[in-house]
Coordinates of C-alpha atoms in Angstrom, one line a residue:
Chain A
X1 CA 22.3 31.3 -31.1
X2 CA 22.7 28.0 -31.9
X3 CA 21.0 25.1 -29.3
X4 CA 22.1 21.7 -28.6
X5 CA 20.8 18.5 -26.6
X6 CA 22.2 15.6 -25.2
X7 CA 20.5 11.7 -25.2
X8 CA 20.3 12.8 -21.0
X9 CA 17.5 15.3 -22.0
X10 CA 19.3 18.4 -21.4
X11 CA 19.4 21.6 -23.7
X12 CA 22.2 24.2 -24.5
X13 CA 21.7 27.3 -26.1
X14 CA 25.5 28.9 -27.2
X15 CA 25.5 32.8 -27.1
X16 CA 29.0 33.7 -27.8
X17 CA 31.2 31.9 -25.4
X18 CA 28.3 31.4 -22.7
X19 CA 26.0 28.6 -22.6
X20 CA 22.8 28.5 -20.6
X21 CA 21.6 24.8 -20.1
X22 CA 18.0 23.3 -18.6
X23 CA 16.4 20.3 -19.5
X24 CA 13.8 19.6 -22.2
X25 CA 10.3 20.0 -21.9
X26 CA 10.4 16.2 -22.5
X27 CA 12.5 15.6 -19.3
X28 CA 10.0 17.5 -17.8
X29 CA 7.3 15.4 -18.2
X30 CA 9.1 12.4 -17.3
X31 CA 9.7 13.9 -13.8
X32 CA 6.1 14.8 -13.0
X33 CA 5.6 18.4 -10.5
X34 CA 8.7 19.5 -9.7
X35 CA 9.6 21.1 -5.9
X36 CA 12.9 22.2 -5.8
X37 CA 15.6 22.6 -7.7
X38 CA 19.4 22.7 -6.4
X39 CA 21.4 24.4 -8.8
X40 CA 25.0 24.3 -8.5
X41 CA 26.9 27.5 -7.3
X42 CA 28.3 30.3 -9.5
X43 CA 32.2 29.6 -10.0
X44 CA 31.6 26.0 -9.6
X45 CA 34.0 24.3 -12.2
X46 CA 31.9 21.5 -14.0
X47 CA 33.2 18.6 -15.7
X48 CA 30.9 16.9 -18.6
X49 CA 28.4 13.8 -17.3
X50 CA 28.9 14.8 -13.8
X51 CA 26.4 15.7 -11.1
X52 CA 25.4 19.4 -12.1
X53 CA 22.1 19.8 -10.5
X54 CA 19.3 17.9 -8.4
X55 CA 15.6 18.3 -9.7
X56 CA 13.3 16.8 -7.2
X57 CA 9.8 16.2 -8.4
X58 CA 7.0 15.1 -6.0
X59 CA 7.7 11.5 -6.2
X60 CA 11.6 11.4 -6.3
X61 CA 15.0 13.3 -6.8
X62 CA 16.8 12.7 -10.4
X63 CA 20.3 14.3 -11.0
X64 CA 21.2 16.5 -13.8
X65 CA 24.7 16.0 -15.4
X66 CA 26.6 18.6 -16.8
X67 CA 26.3 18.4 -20.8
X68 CA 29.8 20.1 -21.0
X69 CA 32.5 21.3 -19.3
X70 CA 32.9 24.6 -18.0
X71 CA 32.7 27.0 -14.9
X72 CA 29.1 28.0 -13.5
X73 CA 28.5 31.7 -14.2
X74 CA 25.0 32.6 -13.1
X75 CA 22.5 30.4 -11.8
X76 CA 18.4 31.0 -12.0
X77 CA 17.7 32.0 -8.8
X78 CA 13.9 32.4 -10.0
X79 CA 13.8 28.6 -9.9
X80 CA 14.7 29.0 -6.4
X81 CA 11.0 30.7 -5.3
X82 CA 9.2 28.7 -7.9
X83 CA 10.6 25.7 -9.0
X84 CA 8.0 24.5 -11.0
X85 CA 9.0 27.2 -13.6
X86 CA 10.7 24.2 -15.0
X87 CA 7.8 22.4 -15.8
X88 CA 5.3 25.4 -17.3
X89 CA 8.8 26.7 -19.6
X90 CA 11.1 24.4 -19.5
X91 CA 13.1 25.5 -22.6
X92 CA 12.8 29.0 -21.4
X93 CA 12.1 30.8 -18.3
X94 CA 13.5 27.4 -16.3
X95 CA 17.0 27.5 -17.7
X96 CA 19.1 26.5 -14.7
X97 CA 22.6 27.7 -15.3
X98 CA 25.1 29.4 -17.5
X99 CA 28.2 28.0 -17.9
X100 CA 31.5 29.2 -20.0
X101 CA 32.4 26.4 -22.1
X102 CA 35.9 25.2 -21.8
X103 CA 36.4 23.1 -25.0
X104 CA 34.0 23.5 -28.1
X105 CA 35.0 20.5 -29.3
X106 CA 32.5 18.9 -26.5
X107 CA 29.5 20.5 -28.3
X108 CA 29.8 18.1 -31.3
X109 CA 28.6 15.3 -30.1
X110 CA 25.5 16.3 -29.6
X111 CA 22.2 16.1 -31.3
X112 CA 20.0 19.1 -32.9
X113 CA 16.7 19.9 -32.4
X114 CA 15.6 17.4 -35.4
X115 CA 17.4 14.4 -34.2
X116 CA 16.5 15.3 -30.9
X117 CA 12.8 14.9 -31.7
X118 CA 13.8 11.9 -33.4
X119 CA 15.8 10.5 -30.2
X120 CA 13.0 10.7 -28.1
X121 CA 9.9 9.6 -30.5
X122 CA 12.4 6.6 -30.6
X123 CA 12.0 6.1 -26.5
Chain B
X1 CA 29.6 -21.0 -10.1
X2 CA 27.5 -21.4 -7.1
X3 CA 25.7 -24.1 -6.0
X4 CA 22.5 -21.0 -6.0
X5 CA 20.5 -21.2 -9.4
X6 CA 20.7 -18.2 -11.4
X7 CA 18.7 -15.2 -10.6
X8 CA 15.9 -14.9 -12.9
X9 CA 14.2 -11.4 -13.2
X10 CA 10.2 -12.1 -12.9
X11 CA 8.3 -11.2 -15.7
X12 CA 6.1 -7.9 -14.9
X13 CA 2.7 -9.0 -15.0
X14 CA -0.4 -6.9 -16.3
X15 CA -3.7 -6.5 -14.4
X16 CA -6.8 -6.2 -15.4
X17 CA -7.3 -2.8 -16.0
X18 CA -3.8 -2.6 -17.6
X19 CA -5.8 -1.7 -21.3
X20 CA -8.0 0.4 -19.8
X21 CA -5.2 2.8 -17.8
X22 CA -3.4 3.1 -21.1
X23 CA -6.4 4.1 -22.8
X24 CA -6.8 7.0 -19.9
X25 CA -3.3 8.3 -20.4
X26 CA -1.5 6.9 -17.8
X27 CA 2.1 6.3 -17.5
X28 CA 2.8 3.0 -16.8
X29 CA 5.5 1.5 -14.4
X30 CA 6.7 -1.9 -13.1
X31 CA 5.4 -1.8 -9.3
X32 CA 5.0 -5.5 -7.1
X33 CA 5.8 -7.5 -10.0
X34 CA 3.0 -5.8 -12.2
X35 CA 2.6 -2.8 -14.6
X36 CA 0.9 -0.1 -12.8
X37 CA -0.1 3.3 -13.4
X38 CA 2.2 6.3 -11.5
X39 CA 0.2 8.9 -12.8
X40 CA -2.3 10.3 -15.5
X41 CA -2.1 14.2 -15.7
X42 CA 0.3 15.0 -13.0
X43 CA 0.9 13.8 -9.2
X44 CA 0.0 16.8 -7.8
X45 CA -3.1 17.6 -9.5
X46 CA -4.1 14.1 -9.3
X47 CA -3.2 14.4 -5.4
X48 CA -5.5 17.6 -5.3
X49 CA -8.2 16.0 -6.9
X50 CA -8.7 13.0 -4.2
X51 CA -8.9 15.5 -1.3
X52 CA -11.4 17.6 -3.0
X53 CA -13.6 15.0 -5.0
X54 CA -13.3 11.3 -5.7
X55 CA -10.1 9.5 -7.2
X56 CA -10.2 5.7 -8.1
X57 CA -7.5 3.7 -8.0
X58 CA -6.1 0.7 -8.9
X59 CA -5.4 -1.9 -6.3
X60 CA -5.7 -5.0 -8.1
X61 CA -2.5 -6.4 -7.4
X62 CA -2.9 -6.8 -3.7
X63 CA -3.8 -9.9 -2.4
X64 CA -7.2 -11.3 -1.7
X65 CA -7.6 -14.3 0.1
X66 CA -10.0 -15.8 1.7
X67 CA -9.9 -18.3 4.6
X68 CA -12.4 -20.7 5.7
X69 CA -12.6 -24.7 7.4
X70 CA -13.4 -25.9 11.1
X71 CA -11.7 -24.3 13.9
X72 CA -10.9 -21.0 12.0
X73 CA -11.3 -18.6 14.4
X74 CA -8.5 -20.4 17.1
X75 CA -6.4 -21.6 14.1
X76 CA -6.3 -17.6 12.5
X77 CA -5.5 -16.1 16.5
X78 CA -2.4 -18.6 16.5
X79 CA -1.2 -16.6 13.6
X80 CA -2.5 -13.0 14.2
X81 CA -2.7 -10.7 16.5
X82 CA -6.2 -10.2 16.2
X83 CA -9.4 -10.7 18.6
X84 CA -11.9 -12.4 16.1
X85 CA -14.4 -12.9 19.1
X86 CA -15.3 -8.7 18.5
X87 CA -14.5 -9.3 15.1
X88 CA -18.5 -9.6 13.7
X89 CA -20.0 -10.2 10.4
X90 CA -19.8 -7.4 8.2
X91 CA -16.5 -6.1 9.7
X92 CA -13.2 -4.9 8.9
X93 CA -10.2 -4.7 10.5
X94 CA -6.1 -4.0 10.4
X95 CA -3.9 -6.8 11.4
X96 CA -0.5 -7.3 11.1
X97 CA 2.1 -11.0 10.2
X98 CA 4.5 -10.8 12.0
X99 CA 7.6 -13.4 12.6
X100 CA 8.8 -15.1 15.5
X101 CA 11.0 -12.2 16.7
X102 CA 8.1 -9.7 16.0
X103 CA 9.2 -8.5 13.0
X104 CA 6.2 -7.3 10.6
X105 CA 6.0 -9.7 7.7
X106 CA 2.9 -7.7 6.3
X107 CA 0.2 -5.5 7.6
X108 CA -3.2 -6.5 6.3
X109 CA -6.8 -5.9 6.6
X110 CA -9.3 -8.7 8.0
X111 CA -13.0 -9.3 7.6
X112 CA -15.8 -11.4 8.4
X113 CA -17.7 -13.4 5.6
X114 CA -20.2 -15.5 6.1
X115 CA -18.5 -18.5 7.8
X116 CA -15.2 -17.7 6.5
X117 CA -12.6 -14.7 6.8
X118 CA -11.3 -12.4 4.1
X119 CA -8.0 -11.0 3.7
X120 CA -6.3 -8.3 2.2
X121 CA -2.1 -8.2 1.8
X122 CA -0.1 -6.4 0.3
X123 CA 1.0 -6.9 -3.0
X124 CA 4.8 -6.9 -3.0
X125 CA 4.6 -9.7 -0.2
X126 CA 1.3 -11.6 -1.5
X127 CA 3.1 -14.6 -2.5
X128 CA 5.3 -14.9 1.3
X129 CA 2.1 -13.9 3.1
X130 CA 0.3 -17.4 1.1
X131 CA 2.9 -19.6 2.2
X132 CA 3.2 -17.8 5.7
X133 CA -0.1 -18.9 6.2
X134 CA 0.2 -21.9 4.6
X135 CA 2.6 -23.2 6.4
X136 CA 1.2 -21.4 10.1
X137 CA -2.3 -22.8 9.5
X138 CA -3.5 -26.5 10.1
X139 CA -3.8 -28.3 7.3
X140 CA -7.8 -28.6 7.3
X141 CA -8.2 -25.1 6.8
X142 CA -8.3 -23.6 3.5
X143 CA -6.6 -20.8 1.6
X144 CA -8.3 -19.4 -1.6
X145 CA -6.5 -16.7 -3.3
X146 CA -8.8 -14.6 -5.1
X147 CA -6.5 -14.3 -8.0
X148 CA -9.7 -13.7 -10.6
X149 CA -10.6 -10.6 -8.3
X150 CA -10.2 -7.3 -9.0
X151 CA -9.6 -4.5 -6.4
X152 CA -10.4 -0.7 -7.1
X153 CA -10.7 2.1 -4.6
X154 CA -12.5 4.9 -5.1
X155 CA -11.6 7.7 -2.0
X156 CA -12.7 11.0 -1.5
X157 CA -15.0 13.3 -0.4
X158 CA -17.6 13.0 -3.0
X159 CA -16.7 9.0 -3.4
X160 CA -19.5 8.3 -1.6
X161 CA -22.0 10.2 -3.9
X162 CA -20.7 9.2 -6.8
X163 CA -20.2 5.4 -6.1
X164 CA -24.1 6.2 -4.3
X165 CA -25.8 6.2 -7.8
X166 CA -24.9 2.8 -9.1
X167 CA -24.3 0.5 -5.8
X168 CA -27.2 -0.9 -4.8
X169 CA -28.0 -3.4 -2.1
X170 CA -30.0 -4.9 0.7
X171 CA -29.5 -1.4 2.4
X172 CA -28.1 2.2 0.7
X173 CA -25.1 2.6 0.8
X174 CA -24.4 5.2 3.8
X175 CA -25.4 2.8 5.5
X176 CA -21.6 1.8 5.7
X177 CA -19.8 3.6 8.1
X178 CA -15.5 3.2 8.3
X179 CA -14.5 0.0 8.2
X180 CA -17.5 -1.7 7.5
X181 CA -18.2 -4.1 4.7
X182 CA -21.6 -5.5 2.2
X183 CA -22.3 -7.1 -0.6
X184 CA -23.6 -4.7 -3.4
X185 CA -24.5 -5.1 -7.1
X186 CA -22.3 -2.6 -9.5
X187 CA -22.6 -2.4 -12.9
X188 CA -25.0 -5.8 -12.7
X189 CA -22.1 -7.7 -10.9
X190 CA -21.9 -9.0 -7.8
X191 CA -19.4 -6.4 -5.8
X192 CA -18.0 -6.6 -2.1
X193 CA -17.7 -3.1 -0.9
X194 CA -15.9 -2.1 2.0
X195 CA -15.9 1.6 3.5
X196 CA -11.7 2.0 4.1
X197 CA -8.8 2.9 1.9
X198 CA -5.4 4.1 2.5
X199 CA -5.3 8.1 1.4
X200 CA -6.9 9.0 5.0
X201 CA -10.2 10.1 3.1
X202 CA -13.8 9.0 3.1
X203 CA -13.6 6.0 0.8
X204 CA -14.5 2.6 -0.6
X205 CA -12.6 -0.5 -1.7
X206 CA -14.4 -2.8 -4.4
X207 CA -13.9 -6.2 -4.9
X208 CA -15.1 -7.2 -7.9
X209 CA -14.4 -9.8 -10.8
X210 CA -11.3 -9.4 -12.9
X211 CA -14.0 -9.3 -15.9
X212 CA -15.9 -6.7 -14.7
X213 CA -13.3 -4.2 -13.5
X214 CA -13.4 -2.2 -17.0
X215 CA -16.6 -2.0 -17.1
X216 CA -16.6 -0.6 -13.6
X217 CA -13.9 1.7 -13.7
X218 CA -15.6 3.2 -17.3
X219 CA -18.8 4.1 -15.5
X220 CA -17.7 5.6 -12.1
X221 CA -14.8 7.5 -14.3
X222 CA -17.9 8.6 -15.8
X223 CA -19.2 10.5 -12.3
X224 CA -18.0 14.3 -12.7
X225 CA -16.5 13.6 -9.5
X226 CA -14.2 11.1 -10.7
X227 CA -11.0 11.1 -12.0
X228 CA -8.5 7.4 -12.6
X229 CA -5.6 8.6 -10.2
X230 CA -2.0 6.8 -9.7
X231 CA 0.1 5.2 -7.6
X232 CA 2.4 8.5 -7.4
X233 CA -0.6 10.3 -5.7
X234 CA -1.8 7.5 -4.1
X235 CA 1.8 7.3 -2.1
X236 CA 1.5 11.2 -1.7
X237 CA -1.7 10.9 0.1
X238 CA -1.3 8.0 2.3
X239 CA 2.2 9.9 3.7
X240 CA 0.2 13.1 4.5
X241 CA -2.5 10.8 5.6
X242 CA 0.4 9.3 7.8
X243 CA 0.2 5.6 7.3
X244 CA 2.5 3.6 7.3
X245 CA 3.5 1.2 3.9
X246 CA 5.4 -2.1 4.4
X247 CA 8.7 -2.3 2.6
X248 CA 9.2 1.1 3.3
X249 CA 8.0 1.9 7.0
X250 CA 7.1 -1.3 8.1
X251 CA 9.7 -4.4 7.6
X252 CA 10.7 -7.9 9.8
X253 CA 13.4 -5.0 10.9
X254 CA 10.5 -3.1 12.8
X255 CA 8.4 -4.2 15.3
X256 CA 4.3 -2.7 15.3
X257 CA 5.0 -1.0 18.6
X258 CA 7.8 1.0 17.3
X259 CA 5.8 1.7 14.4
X260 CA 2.6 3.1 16.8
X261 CA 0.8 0.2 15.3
X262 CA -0.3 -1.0 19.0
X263 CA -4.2 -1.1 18.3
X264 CA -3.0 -3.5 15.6
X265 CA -2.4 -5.7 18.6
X266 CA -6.2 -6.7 19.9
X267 CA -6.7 -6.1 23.5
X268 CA -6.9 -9.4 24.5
X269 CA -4.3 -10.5 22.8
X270 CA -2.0 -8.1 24.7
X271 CA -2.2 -10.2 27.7
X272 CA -3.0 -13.6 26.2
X273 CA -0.6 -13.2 23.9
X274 CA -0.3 -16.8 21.3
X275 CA 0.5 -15.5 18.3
X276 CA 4.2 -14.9 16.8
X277 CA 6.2 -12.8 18.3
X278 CA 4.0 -12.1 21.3
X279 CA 7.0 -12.1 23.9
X280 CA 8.6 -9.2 22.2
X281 CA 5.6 -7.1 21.0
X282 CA 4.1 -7.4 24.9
X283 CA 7.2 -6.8 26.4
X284 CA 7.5 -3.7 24.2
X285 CA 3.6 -2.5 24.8
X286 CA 4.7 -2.3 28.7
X287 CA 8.3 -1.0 28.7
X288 CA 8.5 1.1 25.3
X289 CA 11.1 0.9 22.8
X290 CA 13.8 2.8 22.4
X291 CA 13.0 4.0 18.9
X292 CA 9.9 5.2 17.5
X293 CA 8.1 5.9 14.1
X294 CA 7.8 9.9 13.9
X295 CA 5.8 12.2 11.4
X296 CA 8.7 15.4 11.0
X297 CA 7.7 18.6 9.0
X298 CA 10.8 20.4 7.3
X299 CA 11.7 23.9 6.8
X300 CA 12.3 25.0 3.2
X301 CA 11.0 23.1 -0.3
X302 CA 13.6 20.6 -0.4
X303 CA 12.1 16.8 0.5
X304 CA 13.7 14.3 2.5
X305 CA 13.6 10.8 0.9
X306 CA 13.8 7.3 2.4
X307 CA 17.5 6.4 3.7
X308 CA 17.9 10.0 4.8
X309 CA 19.5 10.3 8.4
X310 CA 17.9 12.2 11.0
X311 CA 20.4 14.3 13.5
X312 CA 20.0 15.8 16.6
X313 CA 23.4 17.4 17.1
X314 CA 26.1 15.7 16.1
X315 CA 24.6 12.6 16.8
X316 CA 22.5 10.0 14.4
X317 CA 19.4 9.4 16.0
X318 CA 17.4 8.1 13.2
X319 CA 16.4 7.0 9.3
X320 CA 13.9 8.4 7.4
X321 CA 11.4 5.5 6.2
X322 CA 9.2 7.9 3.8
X323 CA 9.3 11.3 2.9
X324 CA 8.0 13.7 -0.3
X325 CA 6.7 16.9 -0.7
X326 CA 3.5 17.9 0.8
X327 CA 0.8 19.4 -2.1
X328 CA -2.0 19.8 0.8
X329 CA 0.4 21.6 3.2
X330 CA 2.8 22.9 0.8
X331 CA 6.0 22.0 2.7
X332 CA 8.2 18.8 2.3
X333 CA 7.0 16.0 5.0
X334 CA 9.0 12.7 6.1
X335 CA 8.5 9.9 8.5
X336 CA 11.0 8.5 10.5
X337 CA 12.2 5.7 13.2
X338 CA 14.3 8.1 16.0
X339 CA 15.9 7.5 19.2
X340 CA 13.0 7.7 21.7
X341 CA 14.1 10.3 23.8
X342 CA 14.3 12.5 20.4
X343 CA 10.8 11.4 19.6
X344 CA 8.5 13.9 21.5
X345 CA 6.0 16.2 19.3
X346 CA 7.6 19.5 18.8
X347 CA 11.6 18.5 19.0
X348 CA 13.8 20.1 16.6
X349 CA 16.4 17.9 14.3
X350 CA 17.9 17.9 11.1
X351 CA 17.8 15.7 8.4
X352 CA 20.6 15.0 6.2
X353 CA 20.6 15.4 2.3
X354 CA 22.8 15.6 0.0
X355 CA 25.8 16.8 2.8
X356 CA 23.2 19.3 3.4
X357 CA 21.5 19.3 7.1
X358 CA 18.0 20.2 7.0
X359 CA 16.1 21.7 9.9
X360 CA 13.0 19.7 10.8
X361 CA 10.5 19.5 14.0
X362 CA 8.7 16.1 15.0
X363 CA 5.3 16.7 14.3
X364 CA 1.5 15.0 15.2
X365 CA 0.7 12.5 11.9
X366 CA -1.7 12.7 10.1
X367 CA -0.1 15.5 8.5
X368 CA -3.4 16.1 7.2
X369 CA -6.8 15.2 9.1
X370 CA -8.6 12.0 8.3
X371 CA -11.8 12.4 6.9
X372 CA -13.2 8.7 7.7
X373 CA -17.2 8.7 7.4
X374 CA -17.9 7.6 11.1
X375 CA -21.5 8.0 10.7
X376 CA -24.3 11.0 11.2
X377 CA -24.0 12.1 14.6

C-alpha cells in the first residue's frame, strides 16, 4: 500500500486499483471540531481539484478537492453519525471516500510522507 | 487609472496581549484590523469550558472612549437613543449609532463616570464610530479614545469567584449586579470592572492599562477556573446566547426594531424622539416591520452559515445573518431576518445549503438561557 498527499492536505492510500482518500491529521487541526461531513455519493465521477466533499467545523465550512480523478466507490458512512471521527483518526478511521483511479499518471505529482512533513513544517 | 488612490491593505495590528496568547498556544488570526486569538485547545472545548467555569477573553481591540465637556448629557441624546436622565453613576447600558435613515452604524455600551460618559464600540467600526461622533457632537465636548486601555473579559459561572480573590475595592465585589460598573484594584493597578459580557453568562469586563494586561491575564489564568478562550468560542457562545454582532446581524441595512433591539431605544426617547433616525425607528416601534430578526433551530448536524436563504415554500422569505453548530444543545442553530408573517415562534422553513433545503423551525433566542447575576433574591 503505497500513500500519497497533496499541498491541499489530503491523503491517498493506493490498494490495488482503489484509492481511499481523507485529509491529514494536520488539516484537521487547522479546521478545529468538526460537525458534519458531506461526502460525495458513490458513482459520482470526480475530476482532480474539484469540489469532492464539504467538512464543516464549528466555526466554518471548507471544501475538499478531489486529489485525483476517478469515480466514487464507497463512501464512510460512519462519518455520517460521528463526524468528528475525522478529528480523533484522521489518517484512519475518518477516511471519507474510495475512489477508482482513472489515470495513474495523476499520482505523481504528489508528495510522500517525508516531503509532506517537510511541506507543512514549511507553513 | 482612476481618479481613487490605490487601495492599500491596512497593516494588521498586535494588541497587547498578542505575546502572551502565543505563549498560551493560541492560533492567531487577523480579526478588526488586529491579530487575535480563534482558539487555544479547540472551539468546542473552549466553548464548554465558559458555560461550566470561567473563560477570559480578549477584547482589547474594541473601542473605549470616553466623553466628557459642558452640556454632555443633551449633546450625547442628540446622537443616541438613549435616556441619560435614568442613566446614574455607576451604570451601564446598550445603545445603538444609528444613521439618518435608521440604519445601525454600531451598537455600543454606555456608562456613567464621574462627570463624564464612557463608551464601548465595536472594534471593526471603532475608527467610523470616532469620527461619527466627532462630527455629531459640538465642538466643546471632548472625545478621548482610550487607545492605551486594555479590555479582558472574563465570563462564566465561576468568573465571579475567581476574579473575587484578587479585585478589591470600596465594596466586594458581588456587590455588582448585571450591568453595573466600579472602580477596583487588580493585580495593584487601577482596574474599571463592569458586570456584562457578550457569551450570555455571568461575567465581568476589565478595563485596565495596556501595561498591565499580562500581568492580569497571567494571574486569573492562574484561577483553576480559568482557562484564555478565543474568538471562535467567543462567537459560538454569543449565537447560542442570541445576540446579535454588527457586521454580521446588525448593519446601516437593518434597522434595531427589525433586529428586536427596541429597549435599545430609551422610553422616552420613543416619543421624544431627537436623535438620528428617529422618524423611521418610531414609526417602526408602532406599525412593525415587515421583516424580523429570528433565532431558527435545524434538523440534522449540518450548520447553516451567513448568506444562507431561508424558504417557506417556494418562496424566499429571508437571509441567514449568523449561524454555527450548537456544542450546548448539540444541534446546528442560525439567526435570521424573515418576512414577518413567517416570523412567529414555532413556524416551519427550510434553509438553503449547498442546493440542499434544510428543515428548520423559528425558535425563542437565547438558544441557551442567560445566566446574568441579577442579584440575591
Amino acid at each position: 500500500m503505497a500513500r500519497y498527499f497533496t499541498d491541499e492536505h489530503e491523503w491517498i492510500d493506493l490498494e490495488g486499483d482503489l484509492a481511499t482518500v481523507g485529509i491529514t491529521d494536520y488539516a484537521q487541526g487547522q479546521l478545529g471540531d468538526i460537525v458534519f461531513v458531506e461526502l460525495p455519493e458513490v458513482g459520482t465521477v470526480i475530476e482532480k481539484g474539484k469540489d469532492a466533499a464539504v467538512v464543516e467545523s464549528v466555526k466554518a465550512a471548507s471544501d475538499v478537492y478531489a486529489p485525483i480523478s476517478g469515480e466514487v466507490m464507497e463512501a464512510n458512512s460512519a462519518l455520517e453519525d460521528d463526524p468528528a471521527l475525522v478529528n480523533t483518526s484522521p489518517e484512519e478511521d475518518g477516511w471519507f471516500f474510495k475512489m477508482t483511479v482513472a489515470d495513474k499518471a495523476e499520482l505523481d505529482g504528489l508528495m510522500d510522507a517525508a516531503a509532506y512533513k517537510s511541506f507543512c513544517d514549511s507553513l | 487609472m482612476s481618479d481613487n488612490q490605490d487601495f492599500v491593505e491596512p497593516e494588521t495590528g498586535t494588541l497587547p496581549l498578542d505575546a502572551w496568547h502565543r505563549a498560551q498556544g493560541a492560533r492567531m488570526v487577523p480579526f478588526a484590523g488586529y491579530w487575535m486569538p480563534i482558539q487555544y485547545e479547540g472551539i468546542v472545548s473552549e466553548h464548554e469550558w465558559t458555560r461550566t467555569n470561567a473563560g477570559l477573553f480578549d477584547v482589547s481591540h474594541m473601542g473605549q472612549l470616553i466623553l466628557s465637556g459642558p452640556g454632555l448629557d443633551e449633546a450625547v441624546e442628540a446622537v443616541l437613543p438613549i435616556d441619560l436622565s435614568t442613566l446614574k453613576l455607576g451604570q451601564q447600558r446598550y445603545s445603538l449609532l444609528l444613521d439618518e435613515e435608521g440604519g445601525v452604524l454600531d451598537d455600543l455600551m454606555v456608562s456613567r463616570w464621574p462627570d463624564s460618559l464612557y463608551l464601548v464600540v465595536n472594534g471593526a467600526t471603532k475608527w467610523d464610530d470616532i469620527g461619527t461622533l466627532r462630527e455629531a457632537l459640538p465642538d466643546d465636548i471632548t472625545l478621548n479614545h482610550l487607545d492605551e486601555q486594555a479590555l479582558l473579559a472574563l465570563q462564566g459561572p465561576k468568573a465571579a469567584d475567581a476574579l473575587a480573590r484578587h479585585a478589591t475595592g470600596e465594596y466586594p465585589l458581588s456587590a455588582l449586579t448585571f450591568m453595573k460598573f466600579g472602580r477596583f484594584t487588580l493585580a495593584g493597578h487601577e482596574v474599571t470592572i463592569a458586570r456584562a459580557g457578550y457569551t450570555g453568562e455571568d461575567g465581568f469586563e476589565i478595563s485596565l492599562p495596556a501595561s498591565a494586561a499580562e500581568e492580569a491575564a497571567t494571574l486569573l489564568c492562574g484561577e483553576p477556573e480559568v482557562k484564555p478562550i478565543g474568538l471562535g468560542a467567543r462567537d459560538s457562545l454569543r449565537l447560542e446566547a442570541g445576540l446579535p454582532l454588527y457586521g454580521h446581524d446588525l448593519s446601516p441595512d437593518t434597522s434595531p426594531i427589525e433586529a428586536g433591539l427596541v429597549f435599545g431605544i430609551n422610553k422616552r426617547r420613543r416619543t421624544d424622539g431627537g436623535y438620528p433616525g428617529a422618524e423611521r425607528i418610531n414609526r417602526e416601534i408602532v406599525e412593525g416591520t415587515a421583516r424580523k430578526w429570528v433565532g431558527l433551530k435545524l434538523d440534522g448536524r449540518l450548520p447553516a452559515r451567513e448568506g444562507a436563504e431561508v424558504f417557506a415554500g417556494s418562496a424566499k422569505v429571508g437571509t441567514v445573518t449568523s449561524g454555527g453548530f450548537s456544542p450546548t444543545l448539540g444541534q446546528p442553530i442560525a439567526m435570521a431576518y424573515v418576512v414577518s408573517a413567517h416570523a412567529d415562534e414555532g413556524t416551519a422553513l427550510e434553509i438553503e445549503v449547498r442546493n440542499k433545503r434544510l428543515a428548520a423551525v423559528v425558535a425563542a433566542t437565547p438558544f441557551v438561557p442567560h445566566r446574568y447575576y441579577r442579584g440575591s433574591k
